[in-house]
Amino acid sequence: MAQDHLAASSPLPEHARLAAFAGEWNGEEVVFPSRWTEGGPATSRVVARMDLNGFYLIQDSAQMRDGKQVFATHGIFTYDPDDRTYKLFWYDSLGYTPPSPASGGWVGKTLTLVRGSLRGNARHVYEIIDDDSYSLKIQFSPDAEGWADVLTGVYRRIH
């Protein structure tokens, strides 16, 4: 009898670790001046859920400045057991499609994911503060050596 390969795998503990970011969150952010936007304070609403049998964290965010939505993101996080790294597929309202996902891993309570492209390198650093809050730092580097902040934020769970 043929084995059903579609039902063969199950999420690993590494997948389940991403559930720390599941839920609804309000964020207070600082946007740094860049070639993409002016700097200043912002707020974000983040909604994230574990989905597709627990293999993926799917995250949507909407950033507000001066009472208007100015930026939105759609992120898909997973763990790749083949190369033993976490992956972040990131899409945003600027419309750029990255050639590959960001990759990285956990050190303690910090998940760092880096991706390179012809435009430069992006680094996302997520740090769990406690069960109800986390921080995010997004940085850019043309050469993956000197990193400049693009955005920093602290996100608190909505109960």
CSV table of C-alpha atoms in Angstrom, one decimal:
chain,number,residue,atom,x,y,z
A,1,MET,CA,0.0,0.0,0.0
A,2,ALA,CA,1.3,3.5,-0.9
A,3,GLN,CA,2.2,5.8,2.0
A,4,ASP,CA,0.4,9.1,2.1
A,5,HIS,CA,3.3,11.6,1.9
A,6,LEU,CA,1.0,14.6,2.4
A,7,ALA,CA,0.2,13.4,5.9
A,8,ALA,CA,3.8,12.2,6.7
A,9,SER,CA,5.3,15.2,8.5
A,10,SER,CA,4.3,17.1,11.6
A,11,PRO,CA,5.5,20.5,12.9
A,12,LEU,CA,8.6,20.4,15.0
A,13,PRO,CA,9.3,22.1,18.3
A,14,GLU,CA,11.2,24.7,16.3
A,15,HIS,CA,7.9,25.6,14.4
A,16,ALA,CA,6.0,25.8,17.7
A,17,ARG,CA,8.5,28.3,19.1
A,18,LEU,CA,7.2,30.9,16.5
A,19,ALA,CA,3.9,30.9,18.4
A,20,ALA,CA,5.4,33.4,20.8
A,21,PHE,CA,4.6,36.0,18.2
A,22,ALA,CA,1.0,34.8,17.5
A,23,GLY,CA,-1.8,37.1,18.6
A,24,GLU,CA,-2.9,40.8,18.2
A,25,TRP,CA,-0.4,43.5,19.1
A,26,ASN,CA,-0.1,47.3,19.3
A,27,GLY,CA,3.3,48.7,18.6
A,28,GLU,CA,5.0,51.9,19.4
A,29,GLU,CA,7.7,52.5,16.7
A,30,VAL,CA,10.5,54.9,15.7
A,31,VAL,CA,11.0,55.1,12.0
A,32,PHE,CA,14.5,56.3,11.0
A,33,PRO,CA,15.0,58.6,8.0
A,34,SER,CA,16.0,56.5,5.0
A,35,ARG,CA,15.7,56.5,1.2
A,36,TRP,CA,12.2,55.0,1.6
A,37,THR,CA,10.6,57.4,4.2
A,38,GLU,CA,11.0,60.3,6.5
A,39,GLY,CA,11.8,59.5,10.1
A,40,GLY,CA,9.5,59.9,13.1
A,41,PRO,CA,7.2,58.1,15.5
A,42,ALA,CA,4.6,55.6,14.3
A,43,THR,CA,2.2,53.0,15.7
A,44,SER,CA,1.4,49.6,14.3
A,45,ARG,CA,-1.2,47.0,14.7
A,46,VAL,CA,0.1,43.5,14.2
A,47,VAL,CA,-2.1,40.4,13.8
A,48,ALA,CA,-0.3,37.0,13.7
A,49,ARG,CA,-1.5,33.4,13.7
A,50,MET,CA,0.0,29.9,13.5
A,51,ASP,CA,-1.5,28.3,10.5
A,52,LEU,CA,-1.2,25.5,7.9
A,53,ASN,CA,-1.1,22.7,10.4
A,54,GLY,CA,1.3,24.7,12.7
A,55,PHE,CA,4.2,25.0,10.2
A,56,TYR,CA,3.9,28.7,9.6
A,57,LEU,CA,3.4,32.0,11.5
A,58,ILE,CA,1.5,34.4,9.3
A,59,GLN,CA,1.8,38.0,10.3
A,60,ASP,CA,0.1,41.1,9.0
A,61,SER,CA,0.9,44.7,10.1
A,62,ALA,CA,-0.4,48.1,9.4
A,63,GLN,CA,1.7,51.1,10.3
A,64,MET,CA,0.0,54.5,11.1
A,65,ARG,CA,1.6,58.0,11.1
A,66,ASP,CA,-0.4,61.2,11.6
A,67,GLY,CA,-3.6,59.2,11.6
A,68,LYS,CA,-3.1,57.5,8.2
A,69,GLN,CA,-1.9,54.1,7.2
A,70,VAL,CA,1.5,54.6,5.5
A,71,PHE,CA,3.0,51.1,5.4
A,72,ALA,CA,1.8,47.5,5.6
A,73,THR,CA,3.6,44.1,5.7
A,74,HIS,CA,2.8,40.5,5.3
A,75,GLY,CA,5.3,38.1,6.8
A,76,ILE,CA,5.5,34.3,6.7
A,77,PHE,CA,7.8,32.7,9.2
A,78,THR,CA,8.8,29.0,9.3
A,79,TYR,CA,11.5,26.7,10.3
A,80,ASP,CA,13.4,24.8,7.5
A,81,PRO,CA,14.6,21.4,8.9
A,82,ASP,CA,16.7,20.8,5.8
A,83,ASP,CA,19.2,23.6,6.6
A,84,ARG,CA,18.1,24.0,10.3
A,85,THR,CA,17.3,27.7,10.0
A,86,TYR,CA,14.3,29.9,10.4
A,87,LYS,CA,13.0,31.7,7.3
A,88,LEU,CA,11.0,34.9,6.9
A,89,PHE,CA,9.2,35.6,3.6
A,90,TRP,CA,8.6,39.3,3.8
A,91,TYR,CA,6.3,41.4,1.5
A,92,ASP,CA,5.4,45.0,2.0
A,93,SER,CA,3.5,47.9,0.6
A,94,LEU,CA,6.6,49.3,-1.1
A,95,GLY,CA,6.0,46.5,-3.7
A,96,TYR,CA,9.5,45.0,-3.7
A,97,THR,CA,9.7,41.2,-4.0
A,98,PRO,CA,12.8,39.8,-2.3
A,99,PRO,CA,14.7,37.2,-4.3
A,100,SER,CA,14.9,34.9,-1.3
A,101,PRO,CA,13.7,34.7,2.3
A,102,ALA,CA,15.6,36.1,5.3
A,103,SER,CA,17.3,33.3,7.2
A,104,GLY,CA,18.6,32.9,10.7
A,105,GLY,CA,18.0,31.5,14.1
A,106,TRP,CA,17.5,32.0,17.8
A,107,VAL,CA,20.0,33.0,20.4
A,108,GLY,CA,18.3,32.9,23.8
A,109,LYS,CA,15.1,35.0,23.4
A,110,THR,CA,16.3,36.7,20.2
A,111,LEU,CA,15.4,35.6,16.7
A,112,THR,CA,17.6,37.3,14.0
A,113,LEU,CA,16.9,36.9,10.3
A,114,VAL,CA,19.0,38.4,7.5
A,115,ARG,CA,18.4,38.6,3.8
A,116,GLY,CA,20.5,40.0,1.0
A,117,SER,CA,19.6,41.4,-2.4
A,118,LEU,CA,20.9,43.7,-5.1
A,119,ARG,CA,19.5,46.6,-3.0
A,120,GLY,CA,21.5,45.6,0.1
A,121,ASN,CA,21.0,43.6,3.2
A,122,ALA,CA,18.1,43.7,5.7
A,123,ARG,CA,18.3,42.3,9.3
A,124,HIS,CA,15.2,41.7,11.4
A,125,VAL,CA,15.9,41.2,15.1
A,126,TYR,CA,12.9,40.1,17.2
A,127,GLU,CA,13.4,39.8,21.0
A,128,ILE,CA,10.8,38.4,23.4
A,129,ILE,CA,10.6,40.6,26.4
A,130,ASP,CA,7.9,38.6,28.2
A,131,ASP,CA,4.7,36.7,27.3
A,132,ASP,CA,2.9,40.0,26.5
A,133,SER,CA,5.6,42.0,24.7
A,134,TYR,CA,8.4,41.8,22.2
A,135,SER,CA,10.7,44.2,20.4
A,136,LEU,CA,11.7,44.5,16.7
A,137,LYS,CA,14.6,46.2,15.1
A,138,ILE,CA,14.9,46.3,11.3
A,139,GLN,CA,18.3,47.3,10.0
A,140,PHE,CA,19.8,47.9,6.6
A,141,SER,CA,23.4,47.5,5.4
A,142,PRO,CA,24.8,47.9,1.9
A,143,ASP,CA,27.6,45.4,2.7
A,144,ALA,CA,26.2,43.3,5.7
A,145,GLU,CA,28.9,44.8,8.0
A,146,GLY,CA,27.8,48.3,9.1
A,147,TRP,CA,24.1,48.2,10.1
A,148,ALA,CA,21.8,51.2,10.3
A,149,ASP,CA,18.4,51.2,12.1
A,150,VAL,CA,15.4,51.5,9.8
A,151,LEU,CA,12.8,50.9,12.5
A,152,THR,CA,12.6,50.0,16.1
A,153,GLY,CA,9.5,49.1,18.0
A,154,VAL,CA,8.0,47.5,21.1
A,155,TYR,CA,4.8,45.5,20.7
A,156,ARG,CA,2.3,44.8,23.4
A,157,ARG,CA,-0.3,42.0,23.3
A,158,ILE,CA,-3.9,43.2,23.1
A,159,HIS,CA,-6.0,41.2,25.6
